[in-house]
XYZ file of C-alpha atoms in Angstrom:
428
model
C -192.836 210.081 -152.398
C -189.642 212.361 -152.032
C -189.346 216.345 -152.675
C -186.799 216.079 -155.578
C -186.593 220.068 -155.387
C -185.364 219.731 -151.828
C -182.798 217.186 -152.994
C -181.583 219.250 -155.841
C -181.448 222.408 -153.820
C -178.054 224.099 -152.764
C -178.266 222.276 -149.217
C -177.340 218.825 -151.209
C -175.669 220.443 -154.197
C -172.192 219.358 -153.128
C -173.132 216.359 -150.610
C -171.976 213.682 -152.889
C -171.975 210.988 -150.170
C -175.505 211.745 -149.601
C -176.961 211.562 -153.117
C -175.009 208.063 -153.516
C -176.699 207.049 -150.015
C -179.961 207.729 -151.578
C -179.690 205.753 -154.803
C -178.192 202.848 -152.871
C -181.067 202.895 -150.545
C -183.489 203.167 -153.377
C -182.021 200.181 -155.100
C -181.491 197.995 -152.068
C -184.536 195.414 -152.647
C -184.040 195.198 -156.312
C -180.467 195.453 -157.216
C -178.414 194.376 -153.984
C -174.920 194.067 -155.319
C -175.017 197.782 -156.715
C -176.902 199.181 -153.864
C -174.456 197.592 -151.362
C -171.427 198.780 -153.453
C -173.168 202.262 -153.198
C -173.999 202.322 -149.685
C -170.481 201.441 -148.696
C -169.102 204.007 -150.789
C -171.395 206.664 -149.242
C -170.309 205.591 -145.875
C -166.709 205.706 -146.701
C -167.101 209.211 -148.131
C -168.925 210.623 -145.542
C -166.847 209.241 -142.606
C -163.448 209.657 -144.172
C -161.110 211.100 -141.742
C -163.381 210.498 -138.619
C -162.307 207.224 -137.541
C -161.468 209.036 -134.151
C -164.997 209.591 -133.734
C -165.796 205.818 -133.940
C -163.783 205.150 -130.984
C -165.084 208.018 -128.954
C -168.776 206.832 -129.144
C -169.298 204.517 -126.374
C -172.276 202.773 -127.886
C -169.454 201.368 -130.602
C -167.364 199.519 -127.727
C -169.796 196.428 -127.359
C -169.568 195.871 -131.142
C -165.629 196.394 -131.067
C -165.696 193.915 -128.162
C -167.605 191.477 -130.279
C -165.523 191.864 -133.388
C -162.437 190.969 -131.583
C -164.072 187.910 -130.114
C -165.640 186.885 -133.423
C -161.905 187.239 -135.013
C -160.502 185.205 -132.057
C -163.004 182.401 -132.123
C -162.900 182.218 -136.079
C -158.947 181.518 -135.686
C -159.931 178.925 -133.164
C -162.625 177.165 -135.296
C -160.669 177.333 -138.368
C -158.198 175.066 -137.011
C -160.545 172.790 -135.306
C -163.514 172.379 -137.564
C -161.723 168.980 -138.857
C -162.448 167.529 -135.480
C -166.104 167.185 -136.783
C -166.255 164.215 -138.718
C -169.281 165.092 -140.500
C -167.763 168.168 -142.016
C -165.257 168.301 -145.116
C -162.964 170.960 -146.034
C -165.016 171.870 -148.968
C -168.534 172.120 -147.167
C -167.628 175.201 -144.793
C -165.567 178.121 -144.729
C -165.453 179.723 -140.850
C -164.096 182.849 -142.339
C -166.806 183.566 -144.723
C -169.171 183.738 -141.598
C -167.455 186.939 -140.263
C -168.935 188.952 -143.028
C -172.472 188.800 -141.724
C -171.396 190.798 -138.849
C -168.157 192.752 -138.700
C -168.536 194.867 -141.876
C -172.133 196.038 -140.358
C -170.704 197.130 -136.972
C -168.923 199.730 -138.900
C -172.175 200.352 -140.913
C -174.143 200.749 -137.842
C -171.742 203.731 -136.851
C -171.510 204.803 -140.881
C -175.131 205.450 -141.529
C -175.715 207.446 -138.608
C -174.629 211.131 -140.362
C -177.333 210.092 -142.906
C -180.172 209.760 -140.319
C -179.118 212.768 -137.734
C -182.572 214.506 -138.069
C -186.026 213.830 -138.162
C -186.330 214.785 -141.957
C -183.433 213.029 -143.048
C -184.874 209.613 -141.456
C -188.165 210.604 -143.262
C -186.589 210.972 -146.548
C -184.810 207.576 -145.941
C -188.307 205.812 -144.922
C -189.754 207.342 -148.316
C -186.862 205.971 -150.139
C -187.483 202.324 -148.658
C -191.040 202.777 -149.615
C -190.235 203.850 -153.293
C -187.591 201.006 -153.684
C -190.390 198.512 -152.500
C -192.379 199.136 -155.763
C -190.478 196.645 -157.768
C -190.921 193.971 -155.397
C -194.675 194.439 -155.308
C -194.657 194.459 -159.077
C -192.431 191.384 -159.340
C -194.881 189.441 -156.861
C -197.973 190.218 -158.896
C -196.227 189.281 -162.123
C -195.250 186.089 -160.766
C -198.670 185.260 -158.772
C -201.000 186.319 -161.772
C -199.180 185.969 -164.956
C -196.997 183.035 -163.859
C -193.766 184.568 -165.172
C -191.214 182.861 -163.583
C -187.077 183.356 -163.443
C -184.458 183.793 -162.476
C -183.753 186.995 -164.520
C -180.480 188.098 -164.460
C -178.767 191.310 -166.060
C -175.574 193.439 -165.687
C -173.188 190.342 -165.791
C -175.367 188.613 -163.152
C -175.289 191.797 -160.963
C -178.862 192.068 -160.703
C -180.820 189.048 -160.196
C -184.968 188.734 -159.703
C -185.468 185.138 -158.754
C -189.103 184.946 -159.406
C -189.390 181.138 -158.433
C -192.123 179.007 -159.634
C -194.985 178.520 -157.046
C -195.524 174.964 -155.999
C -196.628 173.017 -152.765
C -197.160 175.273 -149.678
C -194.908 178.010 -151.203
C -195.908 181.278 -151.996
C -195.026 184.375 -153.839
C -191.164 185.383 -153.337
C -191.248 188.231 -156.170
C -187.399 189.191 -156.931
C -186.373 187.428 -153.490
C -184.975 184.031 -153.295
C -187.514 183.052 -150.584
C -190.913 183.758 -149.575
C -190.002 184.361 -146.137
C -187.561 186.993 -147.056
C -190.394 188.663 -149.239
C -192.501 188.724 -146.217
C -190.087 190.101 -144.040
C -188.900 192.801 -146.124
C -192.716 193.944 -146.815
C -193.277 193.914 -142.906
C -190.760 196.302 -142.613
C -192.200 198.451 -145.066
C -195.809 198.492 -143.918
C -195.017 200.715 -140.870
C -193.476 203.543 -143.230
C -196.466 203.519 -145.276
C -199.051 203.928 -142.565
C -196.584 206.718 -141.555
C -196.387 208.277 -145.010
C -200.154 208.128 -145.293
C -200.938 210.011 -141.941
C -198.432 212.577 -142.686
C -199.335 213.350 -146.291
C -201.957 216.063 -146.181
C -203.975 217.951 -148.645
C -203.125 215.658 -151.513
C -205.527 212.985 -152.558
C -203.246 211.791 -155.334
C -200.372 211.147 -152.963
C -202.687 209.612 -150.774
C -203.724 207.395 -153.382
C -200.067 206.129 -154.182
C -199.229 205.369 -150.909
C -202.366 203.457 -150.071
C -201.537 201.483 -153.350
C -198.222 200.561 -152.111
C -199.654 200.032 -148.699
C -202.214 197.481 -150.031
C -199.957 195.991 -152.261
C -197.668 195.135 -149.658
C -200.344 193.700 -147.436
C -201.555 191.612 -150.201
C -198.302 190.283 -151.127
C -197.731 189.374 -147.413
C -200.769 187.167 -147.343
C -199.692 185.789 -150.780
C -196.308 184.796 -149.426
C -198.269 182.290 -147.184
C -195.585 182.849 -144.617
C -196.912 182.351 -141.225
C -194.134 184.465 -139.510
C -194.830 187.259 -142.200
C -198.649 187.192 -141.471
C -198.271 187.170 -137.677
C -195.924 190.164 -137.908
C -198.565 192.112 -140.003
C -201.124 191.893 -137.024
C -198.276 192.689 -134.778
C -197.726 195.984 -136.590
C -201.180 197.128 -136.648
C -201.443 196.393 -132.927
C -198.250 198.303 -132.166
C -199.629 201.179 -134.203
C -202.839 201.068 -132.373
C -201.049 201.117 -128.974
C -198.639 203.971 -130.110
C -201.214 206.137 -131.382
C -203.329 205.707 -128.195
C -206.127 204.527 -129.971
C -207.744 201.676 -127.986
C -210.688 201.044 -129.983
C -208.194 200.147 -132.998
C -206.567 197.714 -130.968
C -209.816 196.133 -129.730
C -211.136 195.917 -133.361
C -208.039 194.310 -134.405
C -208.333 191.523 -131.739
C -211.954 190.870 -132.763
C -210.830 190.531 -136.255
C -207.974 188.220 -135.324
C -210.102 186.062 -133.163
C -212.736 185.791 -136.026
C -209.898 184.606 -138.521
C -208.493 182.004 -136.246
C -212.093 180.664 -135.353
C -212.675 180.420 -139.192
C -209.520 178.627 -139.793
C -210.297 176.233 -136.904
C -213.588 175.559 -138.373
C -212.315 175.160 -141.909
C -209.270 172.839 -140.919
C -211.681 170.523 -139.118
C -214.214 170.406 -141.775
C -212.385 169.909 -145.116
C -215.878 169.762 -147.019
C -215.929 173.517 -146.365
C -212.836 173.724 -148.432
C -214.051 171.512 -151.003
C -217.453 173.435 -151.331
C -216.414 176.994 -150.882
C -213.078 178.412 -151.941
C -213.463 181.226 -149.502
C -209.521 181.067 -148.708
C -207.009 179.878 -150.887
C -205.888 176.252 -150.451
C -202.239 176.952 -149.903
C -202.880 179.546 -147.209
C -204.793 177.023 -145.207
C -201.912 174.408 -145.877
C -199.710 176.730 -143.850
C -201.647 176.200 -140.799
C -202.258 172.420 -141.049
C -199.768 170.377 -139.352
C -199.916 167.477 -141.908
C -198.309 169.876 -144.576
C -195.100 169.834 -142.336
C -194.917 166.244 -141.550
C -191.587 166.181 -143.089
C -190.018 169.040 -141.533
C -188.304 169.423 -138.033
C -190.389 171.362 -135.232
C -189.108 174.584 -134.295
C -189.278 173.614 -130.631
C -187.195 170.285 -131.502
C -184.491 172.627 -133.295
C -184.267 175.152 -130.356
C -183.858 172.383 -128.049
C -180.972 170.850 -129.567
C -179.409 174.143 -130.361
C -179.453 175.074 -126.725
C -178.045 171.800 -125.842
C -175.101 172.425 -128.170
C -174.765 175.771 -126.859
C -174.608 174.844 -123.244
C -171.616 172.286 -124.168
C -169.777 174.989 -125.807
C -170.826 178.270 -124.178
C -167.695 180.421 -124.735
C -166.735 180.202 -128.122
C -169.655 178.243 -129.728
C -168.936 175.655 -132.497
C -168.361 177.990 -135.587
C -170.605 179.549 -138.305
C -172.405 177.036 -140.593
C -171.166 174.151 -138.755
C -174.811 173.532 -136.963
C -176.851 171.636 -140.055
C -174.020 169.005 -140.105
C -173.914 168.591 -136.065
C -177.975 168.478 -136.122
C -177.946 165.989 -138.766
C -175.513 163.581 -136.671
C -177.829 164.011 -133.886
C -181.125 163.967 -135.469
C -180.533 162.262 -138.917
C -182.590 164.961 -140.291
C -181.722 168.202 -141.655
C -182.116 171.734 -140.217
C -180.338 174.659 -142.094
C -179.964 176.987 -139.016
C -181.606 177.112 -135.543
C -184.507 179.574 -136.462
C -183.399 182.036 -134.031
C -180.761 185.013 -134.536
C -179.779 184.832 -130.871
C -179.425 181.168 -130.918
C -177.492 181.388 -134.439
C -174.839 183.902 -133.032
C -174.400 181.564 -129.784
C -173.552 178.774 -131.795
C -171.268 180.486 -133.961
C -169.262 182.544 -131.650
C -170.634 181.703 -128.245
C -172.647 183.561 -125.614
C -170.586 186.482 -124.673
C -170.766 187.841 -128.408
C -174.779 187.029 -128.450
C -175.234 188.362 -125.161
C -173.108 191.534 -125.736
C -174.801 192.353 -129.158
C -178.412 191.609 -128.200
C -178.232 193.625 -124.651
C -176.815 196.546 -127.039
C -179.828 196.488 -129.028
C -182.392 195.955 -126.373
C -180.700 198.981 -124.600
C -180.812 201.012 -127.891
C -184.601 200.139 -128.138
C -185.279 201.203 -124.769
C -183.596 204.608 -125.058
C -185.499 205.264 -128.248
C -188.750 204.253 -126.681
C -188.082 206.674 -123.882
C -187.441 209.549 -126.229
C -190.607 208.723 -128.239
C -192.551 208.487 -125.188
C -191.214 211.759 -124.120
C -192.051 213.449 -127.744
C -195.765 212.046 -127.583
C -196.207 213.158 -124.290
C -195.212 216.742 -125.250
C -196.944 216.705 -128.553
C -193.979 216.574 -130.752
C -194.741 214.948 -134.291
C -192.955 211.852 -134.597
C -194.966 209.692 -136.862
C -191.890 208.578 -138.987
C -189.829 207.909 -135.860
C -192.396 205.928 -134.496
C -192.652 203.849 -137.580
C -188.966 203.414 -137.824
C -189.130 202.050 -134.222
C -192.053 199.548 -135.016
C -190.318 198.440 -138.267
C -186.986 197.455 -136.175
C -189.288 195.647 -133.563
C -191.049 193.763 -136.090
C -187.852 192.749 -137.757
C -186.282 191.599 -134.422
C -189.293 189.726 -133.702
C -189.208 187.779 -136.923
C -185.661 186.755 -136.360
C -186.612 185.135 -133.214
C -188.708 182.388 -134.912
C -186.858 182.448 -138.329
C -183.786 184.005 -139.745
C -183.925 186.107 -142.811
C -181.099 188.229 -141.447
C -178.648 186.348 -143.943
C -180.288 188.028 -146.956
C -177.929 190.640 -147.291
C -180.738 193.328 -148.071
C -182.220 192.458 -144.798
C -179.217 192.757 -142.701
C -178.348 196.076 -144.157
C -181.872 197.267 -143.396
C -181.503 195.721 -139.951
C -178.391 197.897 -139.231
C -179.762 200.979 -140.966
C -182.822 200.776 -138.651
C -180.839 200.166 -135.602
C -178.489 203.010 -136.593
C -181.788 205.114 -136.536
C -182.650 204.325 -133.382
C -179.524 204.901 -131.863
C -179.559 208.558 -133.142
C -183.292 208.787 -131.845
C -182.523 207.609 -128.577
C -179.176 209.469 -127.705
C -179.701 212.676 -129.723
C -181.141 215.658 -127.608
C -184.440 217.490 -128.881
């Protein structure tokens, strides 16, 4: 996948930070603690002595403002959380929530030197693909060989969860949750497509990338994650639109309609399930409302979240507090609001959430304009297009669920956004 001769060449010979970054990115899904340490070290080495450039970049201003507000609101919440009678001191730590955001504002800027050219973003894309191979292997081992974990090594620094599959749960692989697995694989699928079309005159290389692509798609289906499966269809649709091949999009829509009609017929005629095992029962249960009678509806969670936000619009209620307030209101449990914008608004107020998400939308828009210009001028940008689609898919998935709080996905979230910033703001 990656041309090792180039990496070993004189260009990279003394580029220590880049080598550390490559290793950290490759290990991200399979060895998170080691990977995050290496990525942080690479960013510090690369940007050491360049802090003045951080403050010169206007795109960092919204995140600096958000950082100050988060610190301010955290101080207020840490002194006022005791007013919530349903929360005990040992149940929550307001200050821990900051680490889901503030360090990543720095990483957003710190990753940019590693993504400053099309070629560097291509290498990063291929390393993400290569690093996903252990995820695919762990998923198939879990599903077909019933090999369950968790498996730990390096004094607990490397953990593969391999949770037993039961009920409506699906394949998790080395992740702790099937939704995390599906989210990660959906990020990788666009890179696989780009890599396939960019690989020419090598059947062997096309075979490798096709295997990884098919393995990723298969595991997405085996996760039984509705958001992951929906994101997969959106990915194909976005690639069809970006490539200009309208017939591909038409075929996709026809295929989607056939699947939806089939599911509708099967769910309303249970004899089909008993007579023909065409579709795994666990997969069908994901679309059967009776399978989720004991869960809170997304719409209900969102409605209560909005009511809480409007009562505390400026500073929110503090991170991790929502589950306890929701339980006191509904006498049922919801771990989070299943929407990253609502989660940020609940934790730190609307000013922070609006500031961060407005900046993200602007970066998406600028990168879209740049990619459109390059397409109109017949400039090859297949990996940059896949970079854009991967982030869009990741952002959409955070609107119906929150996988962001898995460290691997949050790092990739800000890495992709960092790449989009470079794409959208750098001159051709």
